[in-house]
CSV table of C-alpha atoms and ligand atoms in Angstrom, one decimal:
chain,number,residue,atom,x,y,z
A,1,MET,CA,-71.0,-59.0,40.5
A,2,ALA,CA,-71.5,-56.2,38.1
A,3,VAL,CA,-70.6,-56.1,34.5
A,4,PHE,CA,-72.1,-52.7,33.5
A,5,ASN,CA,-72.1,-49.6,35.7
A,6,PHE,CA,-75.8,-49.4,36.5
A,7,SER,CA,-76.7,-47.1,39.3
A,8,PRO,CA,-77.8,-48.9,42.6
A,9,GLU,CA,-81.3,-47.4,42.3
A,10,LEU,CA,-81.7,-48.9,38.8
A,11,VAL,CA,-80.4,-52.3,39.9
A,12,GLU,CA,-82.9,-52.3,42.7
A,13,LEU,CA,-85.8,-51.2,40.5
A,14,SER,CA,-84.9,-53.8,37.9
A,15,GLU,CA,-85.0,-56.5,40.6
A,16,LYS,CA,-88.5,-55.3,41.5
A,17,ALA,CA,-89.5,-55.4,37.8
A,18,MET,CA,-88.2,-58.9,37.6
A,19,GLU,CA,-90.3,-59.9,40.5
A,20,MET,CA,-93.4,-58.4,38.8
A,21,CYS,CA,-92.5,-60.3,35.6
A,22,ARG,CA,-92.1,-63.7,37.0
A,23,PRO,CA,-95.7,-65.0,36.6
A,24,ARG,CA,-95.7,-63.6,33.0
A,25,PHE,CA,-92.4,-65.3,32.3
A,26,ALA,CA,-93.7,-68.6,33.5
A,27,GLU,CA,-96.6,-68.3,31.0
A,28,LEU,CA,-94.1,-67.3,28.2
A,29,ASP,CA,-91.9,-70.3,29.1
A,30,ARG,CA,-95.0,-72.6,28.8
A,31,MET,CA,-95.7,-71.1,25.3
A,32,ALA,CA,-92.1,-71.6,24.2
A,33,ASP,CA,-92.3,-75.2,25.5
A,34,PHE,CA,-95.5,-75.9,23.5
A,35,ASN,CA,-94.4,-74.1,20.3
A,36,GLY,CA,-90.9,-75.7,20.6
A,37,GLN,CA,-92.5,-79.1,20.6
A,38,ARG,CA,-94.7,-78.2,17.6
A,39,VAL,CA,-91.7,-77.1,15.6
A,40,LEU,CA,-89.8,-80.2,16.5
A,41,LYS,CA,-92.8,-82.4,15.5
A,42,ALA,CA,-93.0,-80.6,12.1
A,43,PHE,CA,-89.4,-81.6,11.4
A,44,ILE,CA,-90.0,-85.2,12.5
A,45,ASP,CA,-93.2,-85.6,10.6
A,46,ASN,CA,-91.6,-84.2,7.4
A,47,LYS,CA,-88.6,-86.5,7.8
A,48,ILE,CA,-86.1,-83.6,7.5
A,49,SER,CA,-82.6,-84.9,6.7
A,50,ASP,CA,-79.1,-83.6,6.0
A,51,ILE,CA,-79.7,-83.5,2.3
A,52,HIS,CA,-82.5,-81.0,2.7
A,53,MET,CA,-80.1,-78.3,3.9
A,54,LYS,CA,-77.9,-78.4,0.8
A,55,GLY,CA,-79.7,-76.2,-1.7
A,56,THR,CA,-79.7,-76.0,-5.4
A,57,ASN,CA,-78.5,-73.6,-8.1
A,58,GLY,CA,-79.7,-72.7,-11.6
A,59,TYR,CA,-83.4,-73.2,-12.2
A,60,GLY,CA,-83.8,-75.0,-8.9
A,61,TYR,CA,-86.0,-77.9,-10.4
A,62,GLY,CA,-86.7,-80.7,-7.9
A,63,ASP,CA,-85.4,-78.8,-4.9
A,64,ASP,CA,-86.5,-81.2,-2.2
A,65,GLY,CA,-85.1,-79.1,0.6
A,66,ARG,CA,-87.1,-76.0,-0.6
A,67,ASP,CA,-90.3,-78.0,-0.9
A,68,LYS,CA,-89.8,-79.7,2.5
A,69,LEU,CA,-89.2,-76.3,4.2
A,70,ASP,CA,-92.6,-75.2,2.8
A,71,ALA,CA,-94.2,-78.3,4.3
A,72,VAL,CA,-92.5,-77.6,7.7
A,73,PHE,CA,-93.7,-74.0,7.8
A,74,ALA,CA,-97.2,-75.0,6.6
A,75,GLN,CA,-97.5,-77.5,9.5
A,76,ILE,CA,-96.3,-75.0,12.1
A,77,LEU,CA,-98.6,-72.3,10.8
A,78,GLY,CA,-101.6,-74.6,10.6
A,79,ALA,CA,-101.8,-74.0,6.8
A,80,GLU,CA,-102.5,-76.3,3.8
A,81,ASP,CA,-99.4,-75.0,2.1
A,82,ALA,CA,-96.6,-72.4,2.4
A,83,LEU,CA,-94.3,-70.4,0.2
A,84,VAL,CA,-91.0,-69.8,2.1
A,85,ARG,CA,-88.4,-68.0,0.0
A,86,HIS,CA,-85.2,-66.1,0.6
A,87,ASN,CA,-86.2,-64.2,-2.6
A,88,PHE,CA,-88.7,-62.1,-0.6
A,89,VAL,CA,-86.6,-59.0,0.1
A,90,ASN,CA,-88.7,-58.0,3.1
A,91,GLY,CA,-92.1,-58.4,4.7
A,92,THR,CA,-93.6,-55.7,2.4
A,93,HIS,CA,-92.5,-57.7,-0.6
A,94,ALA,CA,-94.1,-60.9,0.6
A,95,ILE,CA,-97.4,-59.0,1.4
A,96,THR,CA,-97.2,-57.2,-2.0
A,97,THR,CA,-96.7,-60.6,-3.8
A,98,ALA,CA,-99.8,-61.9,-2.1
A,99,LEU,CA,-101.9,-58.9,-2.9
A,100,PHE,CA,-100.9,-58.9,-6.6
A,101,GLY,CA,-101.2,-62.7,-6.7
A,102,LEU,CA,-104.8,-62.7,-5.4
A,103,LEU,CA,-106.4,-59.5,-6.6
A,104,ARG,CA,-107.5,-58.7,-10.1
A,105,PRO,CA,-108.6,-55.4,-11.9
A,106,GLY,CA,-111.9,-54.3,-10.6
A,107,ASP,CA,-111.6,-56.2,-7.3
A,108,LEU,CA,-112.1,-54.4,-4.0
A,109,MET,CA,-109.6,-54.8,-1.2
A,110,LEU,CA,-111.1,-53.8,2.1
A,111,SER,CA,-108.8,-53.2,5.0
A,112,VAL,CA,-111.0,-54.0,8.1
A,113,THR,CA,-108.4,-52.8,10.6
A,114,GLY,CA,-108.0,-49.2,9.4
A,115,GLU,CA,-105.0,-47.7,7.6
A,116,PRO,CA,-102.5,-50.5,6.7
A,117,TYR,CA,-98.8,-50.3,7.8
A,118,ASP,CA,-96.9,-47.4,6.3
A,119,THR,CA,-94.9,-49.3,3.6
A,120,ILE,CA,-98.1,-51.1,2.3
A,121,GLN,CA,-99.9,-47.8,1.6
A,122,GLY,CA,-97.7,-47.0,-1.4
A,123,VAL,CA,-98.2,-50.5,-2.7
A,124,ILE,CA,-102.0,-50.0,-2.6
A,125,SER,CA,-102.3,-46.4,-3.8
A,126,GLY,CA,-99.0,-45.1,-5.1
A,127,GLU,CA,-99.2,-42.9,-8.2
A,128,ARG,CA,-97.8,-44.4,-11.5
A,129,ILE,CA,-95.4,-46.8,-9.8
A,130,GLY,CA,-97.3,-50.0,-10.6
A,131,SER,CA,-99.4,-49.9,-7.5
A,132,LEU,CA,-102.6,-51.9,-7.1
A,133,LYS,CA,-104.5,-48.7,-7.9
A,134,ASP,CA,-102.5,-48.4,-11.2
A,135,PHE,CA,-103.8,-51.9,-12.1
A,136,GLY,CA,-107.4,-51.0,-11.3
A,137,VAL,CA,-107.7,-52.7,-7.9
A,138,LYS,CA,-110.0,-50.7,-5.7
A,139,PHE,CA,-109.3,-50.0,-2.0
A,140,ASP,CA,-111.4,-49.1,1.0
A,141,LYS,CA,-111.0,-49.3,4.7
A,142,VAL,CA,-113.1,-49.7,7.8
A,143,ASP,CA,-111.4,-47.7,10.6
A,144,LEU,CA,-110.9,-49.1,14.0
A,145,LEU,CA,-113.1,-47.6,16.8
A,146,PRO,CA,-111.6,-44.8,18.8
A,147,ASP,CA,-110.5,-47.3,21.5
A,148,GLY,CA,-108.5,-49.2,18.8
A,149,THR,CA,-110.9,-52.2,18.7
A,150,PRO,CA,-112.5,-53.5,15.4
A,151,ASP,CA,-115.7,-52.0,14.2
A,152,TYR,CA,-117.7,-55.2,13.7
A,153,GLU,CA,-120.9,-53.4,12.6
A,154,GLY,CA,-118.9,-51.3,10.2
A,155,ILE,CA,-117.2,-54.4,8.8
A,156,LYS,CA,-120.6,-56.2,8.3
A,157,ALA,CA,-122.0,-53.1,6.6
A,158,ARG,CA,-119.1,-52.9,4.1
A,159,ALA,CA,-117.6,-56.4,3.5
A,160,GLY,CA,-120.4,-57.7,1.4
A,161,SER,CA,-118.8,-56.7,-2.0
A,162,CYS,CA,-115.1,-57.1,-1.3
A,163,LYS,CA,-112.8,-59.7,-3.0
A,164,MET,CA,-110.4,-59.5,0.0
A,165,ALA,CA,-110.7,-58.5,3.6
A,166,TYR,CA,-107.3,-57.4,4.9
A,167,ILE,CA,-106.3,-57.6,8.6
A,168,GLN,CA,-103.2,-56.2,10.2
A,169,ARG,CA,-102.4,-58.1,13.4
A,170,SER,CA,-99.6,-55.9,14.9
A,171,ARG,CA,-100.0,-52.3,15.9
A,172,GLY,CA,-97.4,-50.9,13.5
A,173,TYR,CA,-96.4,-47.3,14.5
A,174,SER,CA,-99.6,-46.7,16.5
A,175,LEU,CA,-100.6,-47.2,20.1
A,176,ARG,CA,-103.7,-49.2,19.2
A,177,PRO,CA,-103.8,-52.7,20.7
A,178,SER,CA,-102.4,-55.5,18.5
A,179,LEU,CA,-105.1,-58.0,17.6
A,180,THR,CA,-105.2,-61.2,19.5
A,181,ILE,CA,-106.1,-64.5,17.7
A,182,GLU,CA,-109.5,-64.3,19.5
A,183,VAL,CA,-110.2,-60.9,18.1
A,184,ILE,CA,-109.0,-61.9,14.6
A,185,GLY,CA,-111.4,-64.8,14.8
A,186,LYS,CA,-114.3,-62.5,15.5
A,187,ILE,CA,-113.3,-60.2,12.6
A,188,CYS,CA,-113.3,-63.3,10.3
A,189,GLU,CA,-116.8,-64.3,11.6
A,190,SER,CA,-118.1,-60.8,10.9
A,191,VAL,CA,-116.7,-60.8,7.4
A,192,ARG,CA,-117.9,-64.4,6.6
A,193,SER,CA,-121.4,-63.6,7.9
A,194,VAL,CA,-121.9,-61.2,4.9
A,195,ASN,CA,-119.4,-62.6,2.4
A,196,PRO,CA,-118.7,-66.3,2.8
A,197,ASP,CA,-116.4,-66.4,-0.3
A,198,CYS,CA,-114.0,-63.5,0.0
A,199,ILE,CA,-110.4,-64.0,0.8
A,200,ILE,CA,-109.3,-63.1,4.3
A,201,MET,CA,-105.7,-62.1,4.4
A,202,THR,CA,-103.7,-61.3,7.5
A,203,ASP,CA,-100.5,-59.3,7.8
A,204,ASN,CA,-99.0,-61.6,10.5
A,205,CYS,CA,-95.7,-59.7,11.0
A,206,TYR,CA,-94.3,-59.9,14.6
A,207,GLY,CA,-97.2,-62.2,15.7
A,208,GLU,CA,-95.8,-65.6,14.8
A,209,LEU,CA,-95.5,-68.1,17.7
A,210,VAL,CA,-96.7,-65.6,20.3
A,211,GLU,CA,-99.9,-67.6,20.7
A,212,GLU,CA,-100.7,-71.3,20.4
A,213,VAL,CA,-102.2,-70.9,16.9
A,214,GLU,CA,-102.0,-68.5,14.0
A,215,PRO,CA,-104.8,-66.6,12.3
A,216,THR,CA,-105.2,-69.6,9.9
A,217,ALA,CA,-106.9,-71.4,12.8
A,218,VAL,CA,-109.6,-68.8,13.2
A,219,GLY,CA,-110.6,-68.2,9.6
A,220,SER,CA,-107.8,-66.3,7.8
A,221,ASP,CA,-107.2,-67.9,4.4
A,222,ILE,CA,-103.7,-66.5,3.9
A,223,ILE,CA,-101.1,-65.1,6.3
A,224,VAL,CA,-97.9,-63.3,5.5
A,225,GLY,CA,-94.7,-62.4,7.3
A,226,SER,CA,-90.9,-61.7,7.3
A,227,LEU,CA,-88.0,-64.0,8.1
A,228,ILE,CA,-86.0,-61.2,9.7
A,229,LYS,CA,-88.7,-61.0,12.3
A,230,ASN,CA,-90.1,-63.9,14.4
A,231,LEU,CA,-89.9,-67.0,12.2
A,232,GLY,CA,-86.3,-66.4,11.0
A,233,GLY,CA,-85.3,-66.9,14.7
A,234,GLY,CA,-82.4,-64.4,14.2
A,235,ILE,CA,-80.7,-66.9,12.0
A,236,ALA,CA,-82.3,-66.7,8.5
A,237,GLU,CA,-80.3,-64.1,6.6
A,238,THR,CA,-83.3,-62.7,4.6
A,239,GLY,CA,-86.7,-63.8,3.2
A,240,GLY,CA,-90.4,-64.1,3.9
A,241,TYR,CA,-93.3,-66.5,3.8
A,242,ILE,CA,-96.9,-66.7,2.6
A,243,ALA,CA,-99.0,-69.5,4.1
A,244,GLY,CA,-102.6,-70.6,3.9
A,245,ARG,CA,-105.1,-72.2,1.5
A,246,LYS,CA,-103.3,-74.3,-1.2
A,247,ASP,CA,-105.0,-72.7,-4.2
A,248,LEU,CA,-104.2,-69.2,-2.9
A,249,VAL,CA,-100.6,-70.0,-2.1
A,250,GLU,CA,-100.3,-71.3,-5.7
A,251,LEU,CA,-101.5,-68.0,-7.1
A,252,CYS,CA,-99.0,-66.2,-5.0
A,253,ALA,CA,-96.2,-68.4,-6.3
A,254,TYR,CA,-97.4,-67.7,-9.9
A,255,ARG,CA,-96.8,-64.0,-9.0
A,256,LEU,CA,-93.4,-64.5,-7.4
A,257,THR,CA,-92.1,-66.6,-10.3
A,258,THR,CA,-94.3,-67.1,-13.3
A,259,PRO,CA,-97.8,-68.3,-14.0
A,260,GLY,CA,-97.5,-72.1,-14.5
A,261,ALA,CA,-94.1,-72.6,-13.0
A,262,GLY,CA,-95.0,-71.2,-9.5
A,263,LYS,CA,-93.4,-73.1,-6.7
A,264,GLU,CA,-91.6,-75.6,-8.9
A,265,VAL,CA,-88.7,-73.3,-9.7
A,266,GLY,CA,-86.3,-71.0,-7.8
A,267,ALA,CA,-82.8,-72.1,-6.6
A,268,SER,CA,-82.4,-72.1,-2.9
A,269,LEU,CA,-78.6,-71.5,-3.1
A,270,ASN,CA,-77.1,-71.7,0.3
A,271,GLN,CA,-80.1,-70.3,2.2
A,272,LEU,CA,-81.9,-73.4,3.4
A,273,ARG,CA,-79.8,-74.3,6.4
A,274,GLY,CA,-80.3,-70.9,7.9
A,275,MET,CA,-84.0,-71.0,7.3
A,276,TYR,CA,-84.3,-74.5,8.9
A,277,LEU,CA,-82.2,-73.6,11.8
A,278,GLY,CA,-84.0,-70.3,12.1
A,279,ILE,CA,-87.5,-71.7,12.4
A,280,PHE,CA,-86.1,-74.3,14.8
A,281,HIS,CA,-84.8,-71.5,17.1
A,282,ALA,CA,-87.9,-69.3,16.6
A,283,PRO,CA,-89.9,-70.4,19.6
A,284,GLU,CA,-87.0,-69.5,21.9
A,285,ALA,CA,-86.1,-66.3,20.1
A,286,VAL,CA,-89.7,-65.2,20.3
A,287,CYS,CA,-89.9,-66.1,24.0
A,288,ALA,CA,-86.7,-64.0,24.6
A,289,ALA,CA,-88.1,-61.1,22.7
A,290,LEU,CA,-91.4,-61.3,24.6
A,291,LYS,CA,-89.6,-61.4,28.0
A,292,THR,CA,-87.5,-58.4,26.9
A,293,SER,CA,-90.7,-56.6,26.0
A,294,VAL,CA,-92.5,-57.5,29.3
A,295,PHE,CA,-89.4,-56.5,31.3
A,296,ALA,CA,-89.2,-53.1,29.5
A,297,ALA,CA,-92.8,-52.4,30.2
A,298,ALA,CA,-92.5,-53.3,33.9
A,299,LEU,CA,-89.3,-51.3,34.4
A,300,PHE,CA,-90.6,-48.2,32.6
A,301,GLN,CA,-94.0,-48.4,34.3
A,302,LEU,CA,-92.1,-48.4,37.7
A,303,MET,CA,-90.2,-45.3,36.4
A,304,GLY,CA,-93.6,-43.6,35.9
A,305,TYR,CA,-94.1,-44.1,32.1
A,306,GLU,CA,-97.0,-45.6,30.2
A,307,ALA,CA,-96.4,-48.9,28.4
A,308,PHE,CA,-98.4,-50.3,25.5
A,309,PRO,CA,-99.2,-53.1,26.2
A,310,LYS,CA,-98.7,-53.0,30.0
A,311,TYR,CA,-96.4,-55.6,31.5
A,312,ASP,CA,-99.2,-57.9,32.6
A,313,GLU,CA,-101.5,-57.5,29.6
A,314,LYS,CA,-101.9,-60.4,27.2
A,315,ARG,CA,-99.5,-60.2,24.2
A,316,THR,CA,-100.1,-61.2,20.6
A,317,ASP,CA,-96.9,-59.8,19.1
A,318,ILE,CA,-93.3,-58.9,20.3
A,319,ILE,CA,-93.7,-55.1,20.1
A,320,ALA,CA,-93.7,-52.8,23.2
A,321,ALA,CA,-94.3,-49.1,22.9
A,322,LEU,CA,-93.2,-46.7,25.7
A,323,LYS,CA,-94.5,-43.2,26.0
A,324,LEU,CA,-91.4,-41.3,27.2
A,325,GLY,CA,-92.7,-37.7,27.0
A,326,GLY,CA,-90.3,-35.8,24.8
A,327,GLU,CA,-87.7,-35.7,22.1
A,328,LYS,CA,-84.7,-35.7,24.4
A,329,GLN,CA,-86.0,-38.7,26.2
A,330,LEU,CA,-86.5,-40.6,23.0
A,331,ILE,CA,-83.0,-39.8,21.8
A,332,ALA,CA,-81.4,-40.8,25.1
A,333,PHE,CA,-83.4,-44.1,25.2
A,334,CYS,CA,-82.3,-45.0,21.6
A,335,GLU,CA,-78.7,-44.1,22.4
A,336,GLY,CA,-78.8,-46.5,25.4
A,337,ILE,CA,-80.2,-49.3,23.3
A,338,GLN,CA,-77.6,-48.8,20.6
A,339,SER,CA,-74.8,-48.8,23.2
A,340,GLY,CA,-76.1,-52.2,24.4
A,341,SER,CA,-76.0,-53.8,20.9
A,342,PRO,CA,-73.6,-56.6,20.1
A,343,VAL,CA,-72.8,-55.0,16.7
A,344,ASP,CA,-72.1,-51.2,16.3
A,345,SER,CA,-72.4,-50.5,20.0
A,346,PHE,CA,-70.0,-47.6,19.5
A,347,ALA,CA,-72.2,-45.8,17.0
A,348,THR,CA,-74.5,-42.9,18.0
A,349,PRO,CA,-77.9,-43.0,16.4
A,350,GLU,CA,-79.2,-39.7,15.1
A,351,PRO,CA,-82.6,-38.5,14.1
A,352,TRP,CA,-83.1,-38.3,10.3
A,353,ASP,CA,-85.8,-37.4,7.7
A,354,MET,CA,-87.1,-40.9,6.9
A,355,PRO,CA,-89.1,-40.9,3.6
A,356,GLY,CA,-92.8,-41.1,4.3
A,357,TYR,CA,-92.7,-39.4,7.7
A,358,ASP,CA,-93.7,-35.9,8.6
A,359,SER,CA,-91.2,-35.8,11.4
A,360,GLN,CA,-87.7,-37.0,12.0
A,361,VAL,CA,-87.2,-40.6,13.2
A,362,ILE,CA,-84.5,-42.0,15.4
A,363,MET,CA,-83.6,-45.7,15.2
A,364,ALA,CA,-81.3,-47.9,17.3
A,365,ALA,CA,-80.3,-51.2,15.7
A,366,GLY,CA,-77.1,-53.1,16.2
A,367,ALA,CA,-77.9,-56.4,14.7
A,368,PHE,CA,-76.1,-59.4,13.2
A,369,THR,CA,-78.6,-59.3,10.3
A,370,MET,CA,-79.1,-55.8,8.9
A,371,GLY,CA,-82.4,-54.4,10.0
A,372,ALA,CA,-83.5,-57.5,11.8
A,373,SER,CA,-86.2,-56.7,14.3
A,374,ILE,CA,-86.2,-60.0,16.1
A,375,GLU,CA,-83.0,-58.6,17.5
A,376,LEU,CA,-83.2,-55.8,20.0
A,377,SER,CA,-84.1,-52.6,18.2
A,378,ALA,CA,-86.0,-49.4,18.8
A,379,ASP,CA,-87.4,-46.6,16.7
A,380,ALA,CA,-89.1,-43.4,17.6
A,381,PRO,CA,-90.7,-40.7,15.4
A,382,LEU,CA,-89.9,-37.4,17.1
A,383,ARG,CA,-93.5,-36.2,17.4
A,384,GLU,CA,-96.6,-36.7,19.5
A,385,PRO,CA,-97.2,-39.1,21.3
A,386,TYR,CA,-93.4,-39.1,21.9
A,387,ALA,CA,-93.3,-42.9,22.1
A,388,VAL,CA,-90.6,-45.4,21.3
A,389,TRP,CA,-91.5,-48.7,19.7
A,390,LEU,CA,-89.1,-51.5,20.6
A,391,GLN,CA,-88.9,-55.1,19.7
A,392,GLY,CA,-86.7,-58.1,19.8
A,393,GLY,CA,-83.9,-59.4,22.0
A,394,LEU,CA,-82.4,-62.7,20.8
A,395,THR,CA,-81.6,-63.8,24.3
A,396,PHE,CA,-83.2,-62.4,27.5
A,397,PRO,CA,-80.0,-61.6,29.4
A,398,THR,CA,-78.8,-59.4,26.5
A,399,GLY,CA,-82.3,-57.9,25.9
A,400,LYS,CA,-82.6,-57.0,29.6
A,401,ALA,CA,-79.1,-55.4,29.6
A,402,GLY,CA,-80.1,-53.3,26.6
A,403,ILE,CA,-83.3,-52.1,28.3
A,404,MET,CA,-81.3,-51.2,31.4
A,405,LEU,CA,-78.7,-49.3,29.4
A,406,ALA,CA,-81.5,-47.3,27.8
A,407,ALA,CA,-82.9,-46.5,31.3
A,408,GLN,CA,-79.4,-45.6,32.5
A,409,SER,CA,-78.8,-43.4,29.5
A,410,MET,CA,-81.9,-41.4,30.4
A,411,LEU,CA,-80.9,-41.2,34.1
A,412,ASP,CA,-77.4,-40.1,33.3
A,413,LYS,CA,-78.7,-37.2,31.2
A,414,GLY,CA,-81.1,-36.1,34.0
A,415,LEU,CA,-84.1,-37.0,31.7
A,416,ALA,CA,-85.6,-39.6,34.1
A,417,LYS,CA,-85.7,-40.1,37.8
A,418,ILE,CA,-86.1,-43.1,40.1
B,501,PLP,C1,-92.5,-55.2,9.7
B,501,PLP,C2,-93.9,-55.1,9.2
B,501,PLP,C3,-94.2,-55.2,7.9
B,501,PLP,C4,-93.2,-55.4,6.8
B,501,PLP,O1,-92.1,-54.6,6.9
B,501,PLP,P1,-90.7,-54.9,6.2
B,501,PLP,O2,-89.9,-53.8,6.8
B,501,PLP,O3,-90.9,-54.6,4.8
B,501,PLP,O4,-90.3,-56.2,6.5
B,501,PLP,C5,-95.6,-55.1,7.5
B,501,PLP,N1,-96.5,-54.9,8.4
B,501,PLP,C6,-96.3,-54.8,9.7
B,501,PLP,C7,-97.4,-54.6,10.7
B,501,PLP,C8,-95.0,-54.9,10.2
B,501,PLP,O5,-94.7,-54.8,11.5
């Protein structure tokens, strides 16, 4: 029974890949089981009811649904408090709100995991655009070691005088390993050993619900992420979250709205139901995305390519990077992913000059929510190391089909062999 015209060789190889994936899938199912129960428990413990989905307008005073959603997220994320709002326009905005909420002129922000994600760099050091630098916040970084692991000695040598130590969990557009909760715990210990009082903040994008606990459990004071990634479950239409120590979350809320009013204001409009349903679905959506990522690594490893992480390596985020070897391969792969999207399958992605990049970038995304990367999507800068970064897959059958269409697209163009 075939739906798509995959070549017999690809079908056979994909079956072999599925065999290889089975033990990993069993582990992922166990994680989804555990995290699914944790999410359900948070709904039950907070007595969520029909009325909490309704939303408010105007000033949004006394918005019980909004406040309960914060409590549900806080419980799931192991945090004292959370600020979950559709008003965060993206993950960068949520991170920016936290940075400006917590740092003051003269403070030192120390990134302990090297250069932060591309979009955060302008927030830190942009010229005359109201960046942290414009406001007199100093920045420094401790690079990762050449093998991509944290430089614990370097961190201990430099963290003594910082107000904030900043950790980025996910690899971003690099091939360095993403940081597991265990590694984040060790970083926090190193920071605390020389600076017990500094704020440890973690950019948690793409990492939520991949492990049993979040960075809050191992010493991070504040964690931040986007709702069009993991925790929106593919259902939240927009938004982001900040979670962690109550006093710090309050300062972030003062920055998002106004000093004094903070979390007490802000109409939730018609966004609450999608955010509740999204977090409820998130453990399954994250599991499907992880299976898609593991399957992609297995299939492309069988085809002779290098995968980061490998199919059987421990994962701490939903990203997979595949080194495909050249421009044409990257383009063919992205064309295949696009052709397997539920939305805009008929579009052909083209490389373009994306601001902030020194090479062209090609992106495949055909999602229900614009730009959502919990849905199957892929992007590749057309330059060394000629790798594509892919993530998402709301259901495993559709994620798997998308990966196979990407492989078939490369095979059809004579750019890969089995
Ligand atoms: C996605 C992401 C962000 C935020 O990106 P937005 O596109 O603004 O949502 C920040 N850091 C990392 C590591 C990310 O993956």
